[in-house]
Amino acid sequence: MELLLDSIDKDIVKNPYSSILQWGEHRLKFVGEKTFSILALMPVSLIAPDMPYQDKSIRSNIHTLILGGSGSSKSTLVSETFGEITYNPFSFNDISKAELVEEIYGMGDDISALCPDIDMIFKNPALMKVLEGITGEERSISSRNMRRDRTFKINAIFLGAGLPTSMTRYASYGMLRRVNPIVVTHTIEEKDEINRYVKDSMFSSSKNIFVEDIKQFYMKLWNIQKGKDSEFKKIDGYIVEEEFKEGIYQEHRKLSLMFSDDKYLITELHSGFRYMCNHAMLNMFNRKIEKDSGQNKIVITREDYIVALNLLDLEMRM
């Protein structure tokens, strides 16, 4: 049976970004809202059109690394909370390079690669090469051994979790230039409030948005972008005002000058444009779609632009 728009929660359709943030915060107190400001855009970044750049394109895919200490809910966030709503989740941890390559190869395209303990992966340079292929602009994996040769393109998003104390190790691999790092920490007062929230939530069912509502919404977007929907046509590109392009450039320039001595946490200008385009795609049902050279293009709004500025600021001040 086809998934029709009228069958999806009306609040999510009207305000998908705030609804998903609210759901994330209800799931993980003092963690959900902060992390899902980025994570809400990640599934749609897997199916959004790439951004044209001269005679090539820039990936729309968003990759994220959650950094937090023990008890910060980072592993739960990666493998369970986000894993429940994203497309084709593949969770891995203690695995060999050959096993990882074969698992990814067997799953085909459009994968959400989830690693709840990336510190294990960083101990193995061969595995890091695979992650570089997933998160790099080339989006390809190459692996050769005595038994077989695997070289293939891969469209994926990556979400990992690790310890803040391993930051220099991540940086030495250049990983922090490919992902958006989010640090999760809690004060003593916040930890007590989290425990109180857990206590109040025990033995009672949720009266808020259910995970199935979120999954239905994302699946509707998937069907559209895969050409499997009868109500809406696939989005092929974006229409962006010069004011928005200039504004993101100026914000990136300002923050780059502010943190000019930082050698590792270098944020690409592209990040701001990724946030803007993916926020528009998440709000597909609330955006104008215009025909341009035979393509369906989504019109970027000021709301998309403001969200992108805020997320770019968050990323560069991490």
mmCIF file of C-alpha atoms in Angstrom:
data_model
loop_
_atom_site.group_PDB
_atom_site.id
_atom_site.type_symbol
_atom_site.label_atom_id
_atom_site.label_comp_id
_atom_site.label_asym_id
_atom_site.label_seq_id
_atom_site.Cartn_x
_atom_site.Cartn_y
_atom_site.Cartn_z
ATOM 1 C CA MET A 1 0.000 0.000 0.000
ATOM 2 C CA GLU A 2 1.348 3.422 -0.964
ATOM 3 C CA LEU A 3 2.228 5.812 1.847
ATOM 4 C CA LEU A 4 0.065 8.913 1.322
ATOM 5 C CA LEU A 5 0.854 12.330 2.791
ATOM 6 C CA ASP A 6 -2.534 12.535 4.521
ATOM 7 C CA SER A 7 -1.682 9.423 6.548
ATOM 8 C CA ILE A 8 1.415 11.039 8.101
ATOM 9 C CA ASP A 9 1.317 12.991 11.367
ATOM 10 C CA LYS A 10 0.220 16.550 10.464
ATOM 11 C CA ASP A 11 2.538 18.236 12.978
ATOM 12 C CA ILE A 12 5.570 16.488 11.520
ATOM 13 C CA VAL A 13 4.589 17.416 7.974
ATOM 14 C CA LYS A 14 4.074 21.060 8.982
ATOM 15 C CA ASN A 15 7.167 21.410 11.208
ATOM 16 C CA PRO A 16 9.437 18.416 10.598
ATOM 17 C CA TYR A 17 12.651 19.910 11.973
ATOM 18 C CA SER A 18 11.241 21.085 15.320
ATOM 19 C CA SER A 19 9.129 17.922 15.653
ATOM 20 C CA ILE A 20 12.145 15.637 15.239
ATOM 21 C CA LEU A 21 14.201 17.729 17.662
ATOM 22 C CA GLN A 22 11.375 17.502 20.186
ATOM 23 C CA TRP A 23 11.169 13.725 19.745
ATOM 24 C CA GLY A 24 14.948 13.402 20.166
ATOM 25 C CA GLU A 25 14.912 15.457 23.373
ATOM 26 C CA HIS A 26 12.089 13.366 24.820
ATOM 27 C CA ARG A 27 14.121 10.256 24.062
ATOM 28 C CA LEU A 28 17.418 11.594 25.451
ATOM 29 C CA LYS A 29 17.177 14.498 27.907
ATOM 30 C CA PHE A 30 19.840 17.226 27.397
ATOM 31 C CA VAL A 31 21.214 15.254 24.442
ATOM 32 C CA GLY A 32 18.461 14.902 21.836
ATOM 33 C CA GLU A 33 17.829 18.531 20.952
ATOM 34 C CA LYS A 34 21.508 19.431 20.650
ATOM 35 C CA THR A 35 22.485 16.428 18.560
ATOM 36 C CA PHE A 36 19.347 16.181 16.429
ATOM 37 C CA SER A 37 19.826 19.753 15.255
ATOM 38 C CA ILE A 38 22.282 18.000 12.897
ATOM 39 C CA LEU A 39 21.072 14.389 12.974
ATOM 40 C CA ALA A 40 17.565 15.311 11.775
ATOM 41 C CA LEU A 41 19.124 16.394 8.467
ATOM 42 C CA MET A 42 21.323 13.333 8.013
ATOM 43 C CA PRO A 43 18.825 10.788 6.622
ATOM 44 C CA VAL A 44 17.539 13.226 4.023
ATOM 45 C CA SER A 45 21.140 14.141 3.110
ATOM 46 C CA LEU A 46 21.508 10.549 1.900
ATOM 47 C CA ILE A 47 18.822 11.030 -0.761
ATOM 48 C CA ALA A 48 19.081 14.770 -1.473
ATOM 49 C CA PRO A 49 20.519 15.945 -4.812
ATOM 50 C CA ASP A 50 24.181 16.827 -4.761
ATOM 51 C CA MET A 51 25.021 20.522 -5.037
ATOM 52 C CA PRO A 52 26.258 21.622 -8.478
ATOM 53 C CA TYR A 53 29.706 23.224 -8.540
ATOM 54 C CA GLN A 54 31.042 24.374 -11.922
ATOM 55 C CA ASP A 55 31.398 21.185 -14.029
ATOM 56 C CA LYS A 56 31.061 18.749 -11.099
ATOM 57 C CA SER A 57 29.052 18.401 -7.891
ATOM 58 C CA ILE A 58 29.589 18.601 -4.121
ATOM 59 C CA ARG A 59 28.118 15.841 -1.949
ATOM 60 C CA SER A 60 24.990 16.581 0.053
ATOM 61 C CA ASN A 61 25.836 13.834 2.589
ATOM 62 C CA ILE A 62 26.321 14.900 6.222
ATOM 63 C CA HIS A 63 28.643 12.909 8.513
ATOM 64 C CA THR A 64 28.784 13.377 12.288
ATOM 65 C CA LEU A 65 30.934 12.306 15.233
ATOM 66 C CA ILE A 66 29.464 12.444 18.756
ATOM 67 C CA LEU A 67 32.105 12.998 21.453
ATOM 68 C CA GLY A 68 31.229 12.321 25.072
ATOM 69 C CA GLY A 69 32.364 10.588 28.234
ATOM 70 C CA SER A 70 31.003 7.438 29.798
ATOM 71 C CA GLY A 71 27.290 7.727 30.578
ATOM 72 C CA SER A 72 26.657 10.543 28.086
ATOM 73 C CA SER A 73 24.244 8.360 26.023
ATOM 74 C CA LYS A 74 26.400 8.709 22.920
ATOM 75 C CA SER A 75 26.359 4.987 22.048
ATOM 76 C CA THR A 76 22.603 4.731 22.648
ATOM 77 C CA LEU A 77 22.123 7.773 20.434
ATOM 78 C CA VAL A 78 24.069 6.230 17.543
ATOM 79 C CA SER A 79 22.965 2.595 17.539
ATOM 80 C CA GLU A 80 19.426 2.893 18.880
ATOM 81 C CA THR A 81 17.831 6.350 18.665
ATOM 82 C CA PHE A 82 19.237 7.432 15.291
ATOM 83 C CA GLY A 83 19.403 3.853 14.049
ATOM 84 C CA GLU A 84 15.634 3.555 14.457
ATOM 85 C CA ILE A 85 14.762 6.350 12.044
ATOM 86 C CA THR A 86 17.480 6.440 9.399
ATOM 87 C CA TYR A 87 17.642 4.573 6.087
ATOM 88 C CA ASN A 88 19.338 1.154 5.843
ATOM 89 C CA PRO A 89 21.265 1.315 9.140
ATOM 90 C CA PHE A 90 24.413 -0.788 9.403
ATOM 91 C CA SER A 91 25.998 -0.809 12.861
ATOM 92 C CA PHE A 92 29.568 -2.005 13.236
ATOM 93 C CA ASN A 93 32.196 -1.962 15.949
ATOM 94 C CA ASP A 94 34.814 -4.683 16.460
ATOM 95 C CA ILE A 95 35.210 -5.865 12.863
ATOM 96 C CA SER A 96 37.965 -6.609 10.360
ATOM 97 C CA LYS A 97 38.485 -4.563 7.213
ATOM 98 C CA ALA A 98 37.522 -7.497 4.984
ATOM 99 C CA GLU A 99 34.300 -8.072 6.935
ATOM 100 C CA LEU A 100 33.407 -4.377 6.868
ATOM 101 C CA VAL A 101 33.991 -4.071 3.114
ATOM 102 C CA GLU A 102 31.965 -7.209 2.371
ATOM 103 C CA GLU A 103 29.074 -6.100 4.605
ATOM 104 C CA ILE A 104 28.905 -2.695 2.918
ATOM 105 C CA TYR A 105 29.287 -4.205 -0.555
ATOM 106 C CA GLY A 106 26.467 -6.654 0.160
ATOM 107 C CA MET A 107 24.080 -3.905 1.323
ATOM 108 C CA GLY A 108 24.302 -1.976 -1.933
ATOM 109 C CA ASP A 109 23.818 1.794 -2.140
ATOM 110 C CA ASP A 110 22.292 4.303 0.307
ATOM 111 C CA ILE A 111 23.661 3.129 3.667
ATOM 112 C CA SER A 112 23.662 4.683 7.138
ATOM 113 C CA ALA A 113 26.958 3.513 8.637
ATOM 114 C CA LEU A 114 26.802 3.611 12.452
ATOM 115 C CA CYS A 115 29.756 3.079 14.777
ATOM 116 C CA PRO A 116 28.910 3.377 18.515
ATOM 117 C CA ASP A 117 32.578 3.016 19.554
ATOM 118 C CA ILE A 118 34.862 4.551 16.979
ATOM 119 C CA ASP A 119 37.876 4.325 19.306
ATOM 120 C CA MET A 120 38.079 0.641 18.348
ATOM 121 C CA ILE A 121 38.151 1.573 14.678
ATOM 122 C CA PHE A 122 40.914 4.133 15.114
ATOM 123 C CA LYS A 123 43.224 1.402 16.375
ATOM 124 C CA ASN A 124 43.138 -0.130 12.897
ATOM 125 C CA PRO A 125 44.510 2.059 10.050
ATOM 126 C CA ALA A 126 43.028 -0.322 7.466
ATOM 127 C CA LEU A 127 39.524 0.305 8.828
ATOM 128 C CA MET A 128 40.178 4.031 8.797
ATOM 129 C CA LYS A 129 40.828 3.809 5.060
ATOM 130 C CA VAL A 130 37.343 2.388 4.608
ATOM 131 C CA LEU A 131 35.851 5.240 6.678
ATOM 132 C CA GLU A 132 37.763 7.749 4.578
ATOM 133 C CA GLY A 133 36.136 6.246 1.494
ATOM 134 C CA ILE A 134 32.681 6.558 3.055
ATOM 135 C CA THR A 135 33.088 10.127 4.322
ATOM 136 C CA GLY A 136 35.289 11.544 1.552
ATOM 137 C CA GLU A 137 34.123 13.513 -1.452
ATOM 138 C CA GLU A 138 35.015 10.618 -3.762
ATOM 139 C CA ARG A 139 32.533 8.257 -2.017
ATOM 140 C CA SER A 140 34.313 5.078 -3.048
ATOM 141 C CA ILE A 141 35.846 2.042 -1.350
ATOM 142 C CA SER A 142 38.787 0.047 -2.649
ATOM 143 C CA SER A 143 40.003 -3.147 -1.002
ATOM 144 C CA ARG A 144 42.280 -5.851 -2.391
ATOM 145 C CA ASN A 145 43.470 -9.130 -0.920
ATOM 146 C CA MET A 146 44.502 -12.589 -2.136
ATOM 147 C CA ARG A 147 40.879 -13.695 -2.553
ATOM 148 C CA ARG A 148 39.112 -10.748 -4.182
ATOM 149 C CA ASP A 149 39.268 -7.171 -5.390
ATOM 150 C CA ARG A 150 36.488 -4.840 -4.263
ATOM 151 C CA THR A 151 36.364 -1.362 -5.782
ATOM 152 C CA PHE A 152 32.973 0.318 -5.796
ATOM 153 C CA LYS A 153 31.125 3.589 -5.325
ATOM 154 C CA ILE A 154 29.146 4.051 -2.137
ATOM 155 C CA ASN A 155 26.490 6.566 -1.161
ATOM 156 C CA ALA A 156 26.411 6.663 2.642
ATOM 157 C CA ILE A 157 26.151 8.791 5.738
ATOM 158 C CA PHE A 158 28.285 8.100 8.793
ATOM 159 C CA LEU A 159 27.493 8.587 12.482
ATOM 160 C CA GLY A 160 30.051 7.583 15.079
ATOM 161 C CA ALA A 161 30.652 8.058 18.782
ATOM 162 C CA GLY A 162 33.907 8.360 20.685
ATOM 163 C CA LEU A 163 35.746 9.868 23.618
ATOM 164 C CA PRO A 164 36.789 13.551 23.684
ATOM 165 C CA THR A 165 40.203 12.443 24.971
ATOM 166 C CA SER A 166 40.856 10.821 21.588
ATOM 167 C CA MET A 167 40.403 14.080 19.680
ATOM 168 C CA THR A 168 44.056 14.352 18.656
ATOM 169 C CA ARG A 169 43.970 10.821 17.259
ATOM 170 C CA TYR A 170 40.869 11.634 15.189
ATOM 171 C CA ALA A 171 42.524 14.815 13.972
ATOM 172 C CA SER A 172 45.732 13.031 12.974
ATOM 173 C CA TYR A 173 43.699 10.905 10.573
ATOM 174 C CA GLY A 174 41.998 13.998 9.186
ATOM 175 C CA MET A 175 38.649 12.620 10.339
ATOM 176 C CA LEU A 176 37.525 15.894 11.893
ATOM 177 C CA ARG A 177 37.675 17.544 8.472
ATOM 178 C CA ARG A 178 35.183 15.058 7.073
ATOM 179 C CA VAL A 179 32.650 14.985 9.905
ATOM 180 C CA ASN A 180 30.768 17.412 12.084
ATOM 181 C CA PRO A 181 31.927 16.853 15.688
ATOM 182 C CA ILE A 182 29.395 17.384 18.488
ATOM 183 C CA VAL A 183 30.579 17.319 22.105
ATOM 184 C CA VAL A 184 28.067 16.060 24.695
ATOM 185 C CA THR A 185 28.762 16.951 28.330
ATOM 186 C CA HIS A 186 26.564 17.284 31.411
ATOM 187 C CA THR A 187 26.833 19.275 34.609
ATOM 188 C CA ILE A 188 26.058 17.641 37.959
ATOM 189 C CA GLU A 189 22.708 19.458 37.966
ATOM 190 C CA GLU A 190 21.887 18.199 34.470
ATOM 191 C CA LYS A 191 22.770 14.623 35.422
ATOM 192 C CA ASP A 192 20.371 14.868 38.353
ATOM 193 C CA GLU A 193 17.667 16.289 36.084
ATOM 194 C CA ILE A 194 18.234 13.426 33.632
ATOM 195 C CA ASN A 195 17.797 10.879 36.423
ATOM 196 C CA ARG A 196 14.644 12.638 37.557
ATOM 197 C CA TYR A 197 13.324 12.569 33.980
ATOM 198 C CA VAL A 198 14.113 8.844 33.689
ATOM 199 C CA LYS A 199 12.315 8.200 36.983
ATOM 200 C CA ASP A 200 9.213 10.100 35.846
ATOM 201 C CA SER A 201 9.199 8.313 32.477
ATOM 202 C CA MET A 202 9.424 4.795 33.889
ATOM 203 C CA PHE A 203 6.284 2.614 33.677
ATOM 204 C CA SER A 204 4.417 5.213 31.607
ATOM 205 C CA SER A 205 3.800 5.371 27.849
ATOM 206 C CA SER A 206 4.727 8.382 25.776
ATOM 207 C CA LYS A 207 2.126 11.024 24.983
ATOM 208 C CA ASN A 208 4.405 12.679 22.448
ATOM 209 C CA ILE A 209 5.408 11.881 18.879
ATOM 210 C CA PHE A 210 6.059 8.178 18.317
ATOM 211 C CA VAL A 211 9.078 6.808 16.465
ATOM 212 C CA GLU A 212 6.773 5.231 13.860
ATOM 213 C CA ASP A 213 5.500 8.711 12.943
ATOM 214 C CA ILE A 214 9.070 9.879 12.330
ATOM 215 C CA LYS A 215 9.899 6.772 10.302
ATOM 216 C CA GLN A 216 6.808 7.225 8.129
ATOM 217 C CA PHE A 217 7.772 10.804 7.381
ATOM 218 C CA TYR A 218 11.306 9.890 6.320
ATOM 219 C CA MET A 219 10.002 6.970 4.271
ATOM 220 C CA LYS A 220 7.709 9.313 2.347
ATOM 221 C CA LEU A 221 10.752 11.427 1.427
ATOM 222 C CA TRP A 222 12.629 8.256 0.430
ATOM 223 C CA ASN A 223 9.820 7.104 -1.865
ATOM 224 C CA ILE A 224 9.713 10.503 -3.548
ATOM 225 C CA GLN A 225 13.448 10.642 -4.192
ATOM 226 C CA LYS A 226 13.476 7.054 -5.445
ATOM 227 C CA GLY A 227 10.648 7.736 -7.914
ATOM 228 C CA LYS A 228 8.220 5.445 -6.069
ATOM 229 C CA ASP A 229 5.624 8.061 -5.106
ATOM 230 C CA SER A 230 2.522 8.994 -7.098
ATOM 231 C CA GLU A 231 1.807 12.269 -5.237
ATOM 232 C CA PHE A 232 5.147 14.057 -5.642
ATOM 233 C CA LYS A 233 7.964 14.167 -8.158
ATOM 234 C CA LYS A 234 11.624 13.685 -7.290
ATOM 235 C CA ILE A 235 13.621 16.830 -6.444
ATOM 236 C CA ASP A 236 16.556 17.263 -8.826
ATOM 237 C CA GLY A 237 18.196 20.458 -7.582
ATOM 238 C CA TYR A 238 17.991 23.777 -5.745
ATOM 239 C CA ILE A 239 17.161 27.424 -6.401
ATOM 240 C CA VAL A 240 19.229 29.649 -4.095
ATOM 241 C CA GLU A 241 19.228 33.438 -3.810
ATOM 242 C CA GLU A 242 22.562 35.224 -4.062
ATOM 243 C CA GLU A 243 21.872 36.846 -0.683
ATOM 244 C CA PHE A 244 21.890 33.449 1.009
ATOM 245 C CA LYS A 245 25.101 32.345 -0.712
ATOM 246 C CA GLU A 246 26.817 35.571 0.279
ATOM 247 C CA GLY A 247 25.536 35.363 3.868
ATOM 248 C CA ILE A 248 26.901 31.852 4.395
ATOM 249 C CA TYR A 249 30.229 32.911 2.896
ATOM 250 C CA GLN A 250 30.457 35.926 5.220
ATOM 251 C CA GLU A 251 29.567 33.855 8.314
ATOM 252 C CA HIS A 252 32.164 31.230 7.411
ATOM 253 C CA ARG A 253 34.757 33.934 6.742
ATOM 254 C CA LYS A 254 34.070 35.647 10.083
ATOM 255 C CA LEU A 255 34.364 32.433 12.072
ATOM 256 C CA SER A 256 37.425 31.261 10.119
ATOM 257 C CA LEU A 257 39.246 34.474 11.024
ATOM 258 C CA MET A 258 38.110 34.111 14.639
ATOM 259 C CA PHE A 259 39.596 30.602 14.876
ATOM 260 C CA SER A 260 42.463 31.034 12.422
ATOM 261 C CA ASP A 261 44.990 29.228 14.669
ATOM 262 C CA ASP A 262 43.013 25.981 14.733
ATOM 263 C CA LYS A 263 44.885 23.469 12.581
ATOM 264 C CA TYR A 264 42.490 20.526 12.921
ATOM 265 C CA LEU A 265 38.893 21.723 13.155
ATOM 266 C CA ILE A 266 38.746 23.182 9.678
ATOM 267 C CA THR A 267 35.142 23.500 8.513
ATOM 268 C CA GLU A 268 34.514 23.658 4.780
ATOM 269 C CA LEU A 269 32.359 26.425 3.391
ATOM 270 C CA HIS A 270 30.319 23.639 1.805
ATOM 271 C CA SER A 271 28.965 22.687 5.250
ATOM 272 C CA GLY A 272 26.756 25.767 5.397
ATOM 273 C CA PHE A 273 25.296 25.034 1.981
ATOM 274 C CA ARG A 274 24.703 21.368 2.946
ATOM 275 C CA TYR A 275 22.727 22.403 6.015
ATOM 276 C CA MET A 276 20.672 24.884 4.003
ATOM 277 C CA CYS A 277 19.794 22.473 1.186
ATOM 278 C CA ASN A 278 19.036 19.530 3.465
ATOM 279 C CA HIS A 279 16.817 21.630 5.723
ATOM 280 C CA ALA A 280 14.843 22.592 2.619
ATOM 281 C CA MET A 281 14.608 18.933 1.571
ATOM 282 C CA LEU A 282 13.349 17.973 5.034
ATOM 283 C CA ASN A 283 10.658 20.655 4.552
ATOM 284 C CA MET A 284 9.842 19.518 1.032
ATOM 285 C CA PHE A 285 6.094 19.659 1.657
ATOM 286 C CA ASN A 286 6.356 23.303 2.786
ATOM 287 C CA ARG A 287 8.522 24.584 -0.072
ATOM 288 C CA LYS A 288 7.868 25.813 -3.605
ATOM 289 C CA ILE A 289 9.042 23.490 -6.366
ATOM 290 C CA GLU A 290 9.843 25.102 -9.705
ATOM 291 C CA LYS A 291 10.651 23.660 -13.105
ATOM 292 C CA ASP A 292 14.046 24.702 -14.431
ATOM 293 C CA SER A 293 15.516 23.199 -17.606
ATOM 294 C CA GLY A 294 13.226 20.193 -17.219
ATOM 295 C CA GLN A 295 14.244 19.597 -13.598
ATOM 296 C CA ASN A 296 12.209 19.918 -10.402
ATOM 297 C CA LYS A 297 14.082 22.311 -8.131
ATOM 298 C CA ILE A 298 13.265 23.183 -4.532
ATOM 299 C CA VAL A 299 13.301 26.878 -3.642
ATOM 300 C CA ILE A 300 15.494 27.642 -0.630
ATOM 301 C CA THR A 301 13.803 29.946 1.906
ATOM 302 C CA ARG A 302 15.089 32.351 4.540
ATOM 303 C CA GLU A 303 14.219 29.779 7.197
ATOM 304 C CA ASP A 304 16.591 27.279 5.552
ATOM 305 C CA TYR A 305 19.251 29.985 5.394
ATOM 306 C CA ILE A 306 18.902 30.964 9.088
ATOM 307 C CA VAL A 307 19.070 27.324 10.229
ATOM 308 C CA ALA A 308 22.198 26.851 8.105
ATOM 309 C CA LEU A 309 23.862 29.899 9.672
ATOM 310 C CA ASN A 310 23.106 28.616 13.169
ATOM 311 C CA LEU A 311 24.412 25.112 12.423
ATOM 312 C CA LEU A 312 27.532 26.450 10.712
ATOM 313 C CA ASP A 313 28.179 28.586 13.779
ATOM 314 C CA LEU A 314 27.648 25.546 16.039
ATOM 315 C CA GLU A 315 30.047 23.415 14.000
ATOM 316 C CA MET A 316 32.809 26.000 13.801
ATOM 317 C CA ARG A 317 32.642 26.887 17.504
ATOM 318 C CA MET A 318 32.776 23.230 18.609
#
